[in-house]
Amino acid sequence: MDRLGESYDVADYLKRKGFAVKSVRGKELVLDCFFCNPPDTKGHLYINDDTTQFNCFKCGETGNIVSLMKYFGDKVMDGNLSDDDRKRIEEKKTAEEIWDVAADFYHKSMTDEVVDYLIKRGFQKSIIEKYKIGFARGGLRNHLLKKGYTIEQCKKAAVVNDNNKDYFYKRIIFPYKYNNKVVLLRGREFNSNSSKKFLSLKDYEIRLYNEEAIRKNEFVIIAEGELDCLMLLQNEFNNAVCIPGANSFKKEWIDKFDHCKIVYLALDADKSGKAGIERIAKMLGEKARIVQLPQGLDINDFFMQGNTAEDFQNLLNSAVSLFELKIYEIKDMPENIKRVELKNLISELVILDPFDLNHYKDIIIRNFNIGKREINEMIKMKKNKEHKENPETETQDIPAIELSDAEKQEAIILLKDPELLTRFLNDTEKIRFVGEDCNKLLLLLSMTSRKLDRPIDIIVKGPSSGGKNYGINNVALFIPEEDVQAYSELTPKSLYYRTDILKHKTLIIAERVGAEQSDYVLRTMQSEKELILSTVVKNPETGKNETKDIKVEGPMNIIESTTKHRIHDENETRSFDIFVDESEEQTKKIHQAQRMKYKGEDIDKEKITCPWKNAQRLLKKYKVIIPYVDQITFDTSTIRSRRDHERFLALIEVTTFLY
């Protein structure tokens, strides 16, 4: 509340409460809903950044900034809002009211001429009524003034221009609705000499038409223009939305399609439509499928030529990915440039997951005089080049270790030692990992918790060269190699395509800047204890798209390091924070350990750590009961304590488990 009066920012307010915005979709902020029980992890809470109105599409909770303040126990006073804040909220509210009145006025102003025009374009009167298509034939300004709105309010809402005339005069009007409110108006030229075929409200951002269809469907069609979208809706393709023009798709809209399995791109089959399709497909990635309309046609033309809904469904069924489209385009190129373009395309395949990679290899082999070995060589060359430019840690499967009777006996003696943790600290000193006793113990217990159902995750924080990764790697020496996977970088889907088993393993991410793009995947594994990726592939035999689920079983123990004091709130509240010792005393200890190496005193790290690895190999999961749990008290003043408390109990559990 301390800064709210100075700068009204609901995202900042929530951040100070420990909640981070997951994504921004136009004017809407998307978060995991903190009202939901069990907790939401899919981003169902939508908050309008202008009005602060919110709605959760999972639990149904609604309200505004005042509701949030009351929920978090903050004192709500009118003075918390600045005059500018109140003015801005009122202006937007008034504008939306005016748009709603204007949309109704325009719809009632429809002329027979406009209706006949739309009918000739293939539209039924029912669709005109349902989506409140209208016409600006004049008189809006006087109508709004009679409703009590001032001329300045009408100008602010952009429906009246600087000359006090109807901004959309002589245009067909398409109201954009969202949550049962008109959120935008767009006009299409009708029998006028205007230089602009389409007009959007001045100073207001464009939006997606029929946007609510995205939330309701896993398969969505993106058309170009309102008439094309309405034609699809008329033919019962209720999952259709549209962009105003081929090049109008905004990057910030991508998050709206997160839950979608397939997004069909059905833009006009012309030069600008093709460019728009490629641009959008690259942003959407593997879920994009390109609908190939006959050359020169748009969706409205397609149906006006006598094609049916079944014919359009066939186009959807035969939709291709961007890679497939490029393959077919290259196939029709002259021989002198075909080879060069094919080589460039194959080099792009390196970014794909193994499943899709094999799929596209097969398509290339079927369509070109090239073998799998040659394709693999091209991909290998590309990977080698990227590896030299961006070297990263690679992991290999390590076979299971069989212990001898002597090794088992030594490990059992170690595990039964009542001074087990003290002995561990002593052994870390022997390998010249000095100081940091508390951090060492937490790291050991965290890595040991990989064997339990509730692993304890850790983020090690400290300055560059402070010893973050050094500490993690030294403790990892006491853990079996086959149970540790280390990465310097994670792509958003790399964990989905591991061919080995990650369940009950420790995942180490060095300098988490390399894993920030995978934040959501890591959070999901921490909360849900598994990952499920639903991807769409084309069946090579039937030619139809099919859904394939890829499941990665957890849980796994995640250890990260970072130079940042704070990271994404949703990740941070799921982990223990530990900080490297930056004291001068610790620096002296490190210097002394470094000098030991130059005195010729060699150490056999493997001999020291091997019994610990074997002891870990012998550990078997069993249920731990805390009989005195009811006597434990814990801070309840913050929401994040709900996670901290369980992590504290998990720490007791793993300590008991190790002993």
Coordinates of N, CA and C in Angstrom, one line a residue, residues 207-346:
R207 N -7.6 -5.9 -31.0 CA -7.8 -7.2 -30.2 C -8.2 -8.3 -31.2
L208 N -8.4 -9.5 -30.6 CA -8.8 -10.6 -31.4 C -10.3 -10.7 -31.4
Y209 N -10.9 -10.9 -32.6 CA -12.4 -11.0 -32.7 C -12.8 -12.4 -32.2
N210 N -13.9 -12.4 -31.4 CA -14.4 -13.6 -30.8 C -13.4 -14.3 -29.9
E211 N -12.6 -13.5 -29.2 CA -11.5 -14.0 -28.4 C -11.9 -15.0 -27.4
E212 N -13.1 -15.0 -26.9 CA -13.5 -15.9 -25.8 C -13.4 -17.4 -26.3
A213 N -13.5 -17.6 -27.6 CA -13.4 -18.9 -28.2 C -12.1 -19.6 -27.9
I214 N -11.0 -18.8 -27.6 CA -9.7 -19.4 -27.3 C -9.7 -20.1 -26.0
R215 N -10.4 -19.5 -25.0 CA -10.4 -20.0 -23.7 C -11.2 -21.3 -23.6
K216 N -12.2 -21.4 -24.5 CA -13.1 -22.6 -24.5 C -12.7 -23.7 -25.4
N217 N -11.7 -23.6 -26.1 CA -11.3 -24.7 -27.1 C -9.8 -25.0 -27.1
E218 N -9.5 -26.2 -27.3 CA -8.1 -26.6 -27.4 C -7.6 -26.6 -28.9
F219 N -8.6 -26.5 -29.8 CA -8.3 -26.4 -31.2 C -8.9 -25.1 -31.7
V220 N -8.1 -24.2 -32.2 CA -8.6 -22.8 -32.5 C -8.2 -22.5 -34.0
I221 N -9.1 -21.8 -34.7 CA -8.8 -21.4 -36.0 C -8.6 -19.9 -36.0
I222 N -7.5 -19.4 -36.6 CA -7.3 -18.0 -36.8 C -7.6 -17.6 -38.2
A223 N -8.6 -16.7 -38.4 CA -8.9 -16.2 -39.7 C -8.4 -14.8 -39.9
E224 N -8.5 -14.3 -41.1 CA -8.1 -12.9 -41.4 C -9.3 -12.1 -41.7
G225 N -9.7 -11.2 -40.7 CA -10.9 -10.3 -41.0 C -12.2 -10.9 -40.4
E226 N -13.0 -9.9 -40.0 CA -14.3 -10.3 -39.3 C -15.2 -11.1 -40.1
L227 N -15.3 -10.8 -41.4 CA -16.3 -11.5 -42.3 C -15.9 -13.0 -42.4
D228 N -14.6 -13.2 -42.6 CA -14.1 -14.6 -42.7 C -14.4 -15.4 -41.4
C229 N -14.2 -14.7 -40.3 CA -14.5 -15.4 -39.0 C -16.0 -15.6 -38.8
L230 N -16.8 -14.7 -39.2 CA -18.2 -14.9 -39.1 C -18.7 -16.0 -40.0
M231 N -18.1 -16.1 -41.2 CA -18.5 -17.2 -42.1 C -18.2 -18.6 -41.4
L232 N -17.1 -18.7 -40.7 CA -16.8 -19.9 -40.0 C -17.8 -20.2 -38.9
L233 N -18.1 -19.1 -38.2 CA -19.0 -19.2 -37.1 C -20.4 -19.7 -37.6
Q234 N -20.8 -19.1 -38.7 CA -22.1 -19.5 -39.3 C -22.1 -21.0 -39.7
N235 N -20.9 -21.5 -40.1 CA -20.8 -22.9 -40.5 C -20.5 -23.8 -39.3
E236 N -20.7 -23.2 -38.1 CA -20.6 -24.0 -36.8 C -19.1 -24.3 -36.4
F237 N -18.2 -23.6 -37.0 CA -16.8 -23.7 -36.5 C -16.7 -22.6 -35.4
N238 N -17.2 -23.0 -34.2 CA -17.3 -22.0 -33.1 C -16.0 -21.7 -32.4
N239 N -14.9 -22.4 -32.9 CA -13.6 -22.2 -32.4 C -12.8 -21.2 -33.2
A240 N -13.5 -20.4 -34.0 CA -12.8 -19.4 -34.9 C -12.7 -18.1 -34.2
V241 N -11.5 -17.5 -34.4 CA -11.2 -16.1 -34.0 C -10.6 -15.4 -35.2
C242 N -10.4 -14.1 -35.2 CA -9.8 -13.5 -36.3 C -8.9 -12.3 -35.8
I243 N -7.8 -12.1 -36.7 CA -7.0 -10.9 -36.5 C -7.5 -9.9 -37.6
P244 N -7.3 -8.6 -37.3 CA -7.8 -7.6 -38.2 C -7.1 -7.6 -39.6
G245 N -5.8 -8.0 -39.6 CA -5.1 -8.1 -40.9 C -4.0 -9.1 -40.8
A246 N -3.4 -9.4 -42.0 CA -2.4 -10.5 -42.0 C -1.2 -10.2 -41.1
N247 N -0.8 -9.0 -41.0 CA 0.4 -8.7 -40.3 C 0.1 -8.0 -38.9
S248 N -1.1 -8.2 -38.4 CA -1.5 -7.5 -37.2 C -1.4 -8.4 -35.9
F249 N -1.0 -9.7 -36.1 CA -0.9 -10.5 -34.9 C 0.2 -10.1 -34.0
K250 N -0.1 -9.9 -32.7 CA 0.9 -9.4 -31.7 C 1.6 -10.5 -31.0
K251 N 2.8 -10.3 -30.7 CA 3.6 -11.3 -30.0 C 3.0 -11.6 -28.6
E252 N 2.5 -10.5 -28.0 CA 2.0 -10.7 -26.6 C 0.7 -11.6 -26.6
W253 N 0.1 -11.9 -27.8 CA -1.1 -12.7 -27.8 C -0.7 -14.2 -27.7
I254 N 0.6 -14.5 -27.9 CA 1.0 -15.9 -27.9 C 0.5 -16.7 -26.7
D255 N 0.6 -16.1 -25.5 CA 0.3 -16.7 -24.2 C -1.2 -17.1 -24.2
K256 N -2.0 -16.4 -25.0 CA -3.5 -16.8 -25.0 C -3.7 -18.2 -25.5
F257 N -2.8 -18.7 -26.2 CA -2.9 -20.0 -26.9 C -2.1 -21.1 -26.2
D258 N -1.7 -20.8 -24.9 CA -0.8 -21.8 -24.2 C -1.5 -23.1 -24.1
H259 N -2.8 -23.2 -23.8 CA -3.5 -24.4 -23.5 C -3.9 -25.2 -24.8
C260 N -3.8 -24.5 -26.0 CA -4.2 -25.1 -27.2 C -3.3 -26.2 -27.7
K261 N -3.9 -27.2 -28.3 CA -3.1 -28.3 -28.9 C -2.8 -28.0 -30.3
I262 N -3.8 -27.4 -31.0 CA -3.5 -27.0 -32.4 C -4.1 -25.6 -32.7
V263 N -3.4 -24.8 -33.4 CA -3.9 -23.5 -33.8 C -3.8 -23.5 -35.3
Y264 N -5.0 -23.5 -36.0 CA -5.0 -23.5 -37.4 C -4.9 -22.1 -38.0
L265 N -4.0 -21.9 -38.9 CA -3.9 -20.5 -39.5 C -4.5 -20.5 -40.9
A266 N -5.7 -19.8 -41.0 CA -6.5 -19.8 -42.2 C -6.6 -18.4 -42.7
L267 N -5.4 -17.8 -43.0 CA -5.4 -16.5 -43.5 C -5.6 -16.5 -45.0
D268 N -5.8 -15.3 -45.6 CA -6.0 -15.3 -47.1 C -4.9 -15.9 -47.9
A269 N -5.2 -16.6 -49.0 CA -4.2 -17.2 -49.8 C -3.6 -16.2 -50.8
D270 N -3.0 -15.2 -50.3 CA -2.3 -14.2 -51.1 C -0.9 -14.0 -50.5
K271 N -0.2 -13.0 -51.1 CA 1.2 -12.8 -50.7 C 1.3 -12.3 -49.2
S272 N 0.4 -11.4 -48.8 CA 0.5 -10.9 -47.5 C 0.0 -11.9 -46.5
G273 N -1.0 -12.7 -46.9 CA -1.5 -13.8 -46.0 C -0.4 -14.8 -45.8
K274 N 0.3 -15.2 -46.8 CA 1.4 -16.2 -46.7 C 2.5 -15.7 -45.7
A275 N 2.8 -14.4 -45.9 CA 3.8 -13.8 -45.0 C 3.4 -13.8 -43.5
G276 N 2.1 -13.4 -43.4 CA 1.5 -13.4 -42.0 C 1.5 -14.8 -41.4
I277 N 1.1 -15.8 -42.2 CA 1.1 -17.2 -41.7 C 2.5 -17.6 -41.2
E278 N 3.5 -17.3 -42.0 CA 4.8 -17.8 -41.6 C 5.3 -17.1 -40.3
R279 N 4.9 -15.8 -40.2 CA 5.3 -15.0 -39.0 C 4.6 -15.6 -37.7
I280 N 3.3 -15.8 -37.8 CA 2.5 -16.4 -36.7 C 3.0 -17.8 -36.4
A281 N 3.2 -18.6 -37.4 CA 3.6 -20.0 -37.2 C 4.9 -20.1 -36.4
K282 N 5.9 -19.2 -36.7 CA 7.1 -19.2 -36.0 C 7.0 -18.8 -34.6
M283 N 6.0 -17.9 -34.3 CA 5.7 -17.6 -32.9 C 5.0 -18.7 -32.1
L284 N 4.1 -19.3 -32.8 CA 3.3 -20.4 -32.1 C 4.1 -21.7 -32.0
G285 N 5.0 -21.9 -32.9 CA 5.8 -23.1 -32.8 C 5.1 -24.4 -33.3
E286 N 5.3 -25.5 -32.7 CA 4.8 -26.8 -33.2 C 3.3 -26.9 -33.2
K287 N 2.6 -26.1 -32.4 CA 1.1 -26.2 -32.4 C 0.5 -25.6 -33.6
A288 N 1.2 -24.8 -34.4 CA 0.7 -24.1 -35.6 C 0.5 -25.1 -36.7
R289 N -0.7 -25.0 -37.4 CA -1.0 -25.8 -38.6 C -1.5 -24.9 -39.6
I290 N -1.0 -25.0 -40.8 CA -1.4 -24.1 -41.9 C -2.5 -24.6 -42.8
V291 N -3.6 -23.9 -42.9 CA -4.7 -24.3 -43.7 C -4.4 -23.8 -45.1
Q292 N -4.4 -24.7 -46.1 CA -4.1 -24.3 -47.5 C -5.3 -24.0 -48.3
L293 N -5.8 -22.8 -48.3 CA -6.9 -22.4 -49.1 C -6.5 -22.3 -50.6
P294 N -7.4 -22.5 -51.5 CA -7.0 -22.3 -52.9 C -6.4 -20.9 -53.2
Q295 N -5.4 -20.9 -54.1 CA -4.7 -19.7 -54.3 C -5.6 -18.5 -54.7
G296 N -5.4 -17.4 -54.0 CA -6.2 -16.2 -54.2 C -7.5 -16.0 -53.5
L297 N -7.9 -17.1 -52.8 CA -9.2 -17.0 -52.1 C -9.0 -16.8 -50.6
D298 N -10.1 -16.2 -50.0 CA -10.2 -16.1 -48.5 C -11.3 -17.0 -48.1
I299 N -11.6 -17.1 -46.8 CA -12.6 -18.1 -46.3 C -13.9 -17.8 -46.9
N300 N -14.3 -16.5 -46.9 CA -15.6 -16.1 -47.5 C -15.7 -16.5 -48.9
D301 N -14.7 -16.3 -49.7 CA -14.7 -16.7 -51.1 C -14.9 -18.2 -51.2
F302 N -14.2 -18.9 -50.4 CA -14.2 -20.4 -50.4 C -15.6 -20.9 -50.3
F303 N -16.4 -20.4 -49.3 CA -17.7 -20.8 -49.1 C -18.7 -20.3 -50.2
M304 N -18.4 -19.1 -50.7 CA -19.2 -18.5 -51.8 C -19.1 -19.3 -53.1
Q305 N -18.0 -20.1 -53.3 CA -17.8 -20.9 -54.4 C -18.6 -22.2 -54.4
G306 N -19.4 -22.4 -53.3 CA -20.2 -23.6 -53.1 C -19.6 -24.6 -52.2
N307 N -18.5 -24.4 -51.6 CA -17.9 -25.3 -50.7 C -18.7 -25.4 -49.4
T308 N -18.6 -26.5 -48.7 CA -19.4 -26.7 -47.5 C -18.5 -26.8 -46.3
A309 N -19.2 -26.9 -45.1 CA -18.4 -27.0 -43.9 C -17.6 -28.3 -43.9
E310 N -18.1 -29.3 -44.6 CA -17.3 -30.6 -44.7 C -16.1 -30.4 -45.5
D311 N -16.2 -29.5 -46.5 CA -15.0 -29.2 -47.4 C -14.0 -28.5 -46.6
F312 N -14.4 -27.6 -45.8 CA -13.4 -26.8 -44.9 C -12.8 -27.7 -43.9
Q313 N -13.6 -28.6 -43.3 CA -13.1 -29.6 -42.4 C -12.0 -30.4 -43.0
N314 N -12.2 -30.7 -44.3 CA -11.1 -31.5 -45.0 C -9.8 -30.7 -45.1
L315 N -10.0 -29.4 -45.3 CA -8.8 -28.5 -45.3 C -8.1 -28.5 -43.9
L316 N -8.9 -28.5 -42.9 CA -8.3 -28.6 -41.5 C -7.6 -29.9 -41.3
N317 N -8.2 -31.0 -41.8 CA -7.6 -32.3 -41.6 C -6.3 -32.4 -42.4
S318 N -6.2 -31.7 -43.5 CA -4.9 -31.8 -44.3 C -4.0 -30.6 -44.0
A319 N -4.3 -29.9 -42.9 CA -3.4 -28.7 -42.6 C -2.0 -29.3 -42.3
V320 N -1.0 -28.5 -42.6 CA 0.4 -28.9 -42.4 C 1.1 -27.9 -41.5
S321 N 2.3 -28.4 -41.0 CA 3.1 -27.5 -40.2 C 3.9 -26.6 -41.1
L322 N 4.6 -25.6 -40.5 CA 5.4 -24.7 -41.3 C 6.5 -25.5 -42.0
F323 N 7.1 -26.4 -41.3 CA 8.2 -27.2 -41.9 C 7.7 -28.0 -43.1
E324 N 6.5 -28.7 -42.9 CA 5.9 -29.4 -44.0 C 5.6 -28.6 -45.2
L325 N 5.1 -27.4 -45.0 CA 4.8 -26.5 -46.1 C 6.0 -26.1 -46.8
K326 N 7.1 -25.8 -46.1 CA 8.4 -25.4 -46.8 C 8.9 -26.6 -47.6
I327 N 8.7 -27.8 -47.0 CA 9.2 -29.0 -47.8 C 8.5 -29.1 -49.1
Y328 N 7.2 -28.9 -49.1 CA 6.4 -29.0 -50.3 C 6.7 -27.9 -51.3
E329 N 7.0 -26.7 -50.8 CA 7.3 -25.6 -51.6 C 8.7 -25.8 -52.3
I330 N 9.6 -26.3 -51.5 CA 11.0 -26.6 -52.1 C 10.9 -27.7 -53.2
K331 N 10.0 -28.6 -53.0 CA 9.8 -29.7 -54.0 C 9.5 -29.1 -55.4
D332 N 8.7 -28.0 -55.4 CA 8.3 -27.4 -56.7 C 9.3 -26.4 -57.2
M333 N 10.4 -26.2 -56.6 CA 11.4 -25.2 -57.0 C 12.3 -25.8 -58.1
P334 N 12.9 -25.0 -58.9 CA 13.9 -25.4 -60.0 C 15.0 -26.2 -59.3
E335 N 15.6 -27.1 -60.0 CA 16.6 -28.0 -59.5 C 17.8 -27.2 -59.0
N336 N 18.2 -26.1 -59.7 CA 19.4 -25.4 -59.3 C 19.4 -24.7 -58.0
I337 N 18.2 -24.5 -57.4 CA 18.1 -23.9 -56.1 C 17.5 -24.8 -55.1
K338 N 16.9 -25.9 -55.6 CA 16.2 -26.9 -54.7 C 17.2 -27.4 -53.6
R339 N 18.4 -27.8 -54.0 CA 19.4 -28.4 -53.1 C 19.8 -27.5 -52.0
V340 N 20.0 -26.2 -52.4 CA 20.5 -25.2 -51.4 C 19.4 -24.9 -50.4
E341 N 18.1 -24.8 -50.9 CA 17.0 -24.5 -49.9 C 16.8 -25.7 -49.0
L342 N 16.9 -26.9 -49.6 CA 16.7 -28.1 -48.8 C 17.7 -28.2 -47.7
K343 N 19.0 -27.9 -48.0 CA 20.0 -28.0 -47.0 C 19.8 -26.9 -45.9
N344 N 19.3 -25.7 -46.3 CA 19.0 -24.7 -45.2 C 17.8 -25.2 -44.4
L345 N 16.8 -25.9 -45.0 CA 15.7 -26.3 -44.2 C 16.1 -27.4 -43.2
I346 N 16.9 -28.4 -43.7 CA 17.4 -29.5 -42.8 C 18.2 -28.9 -41.6

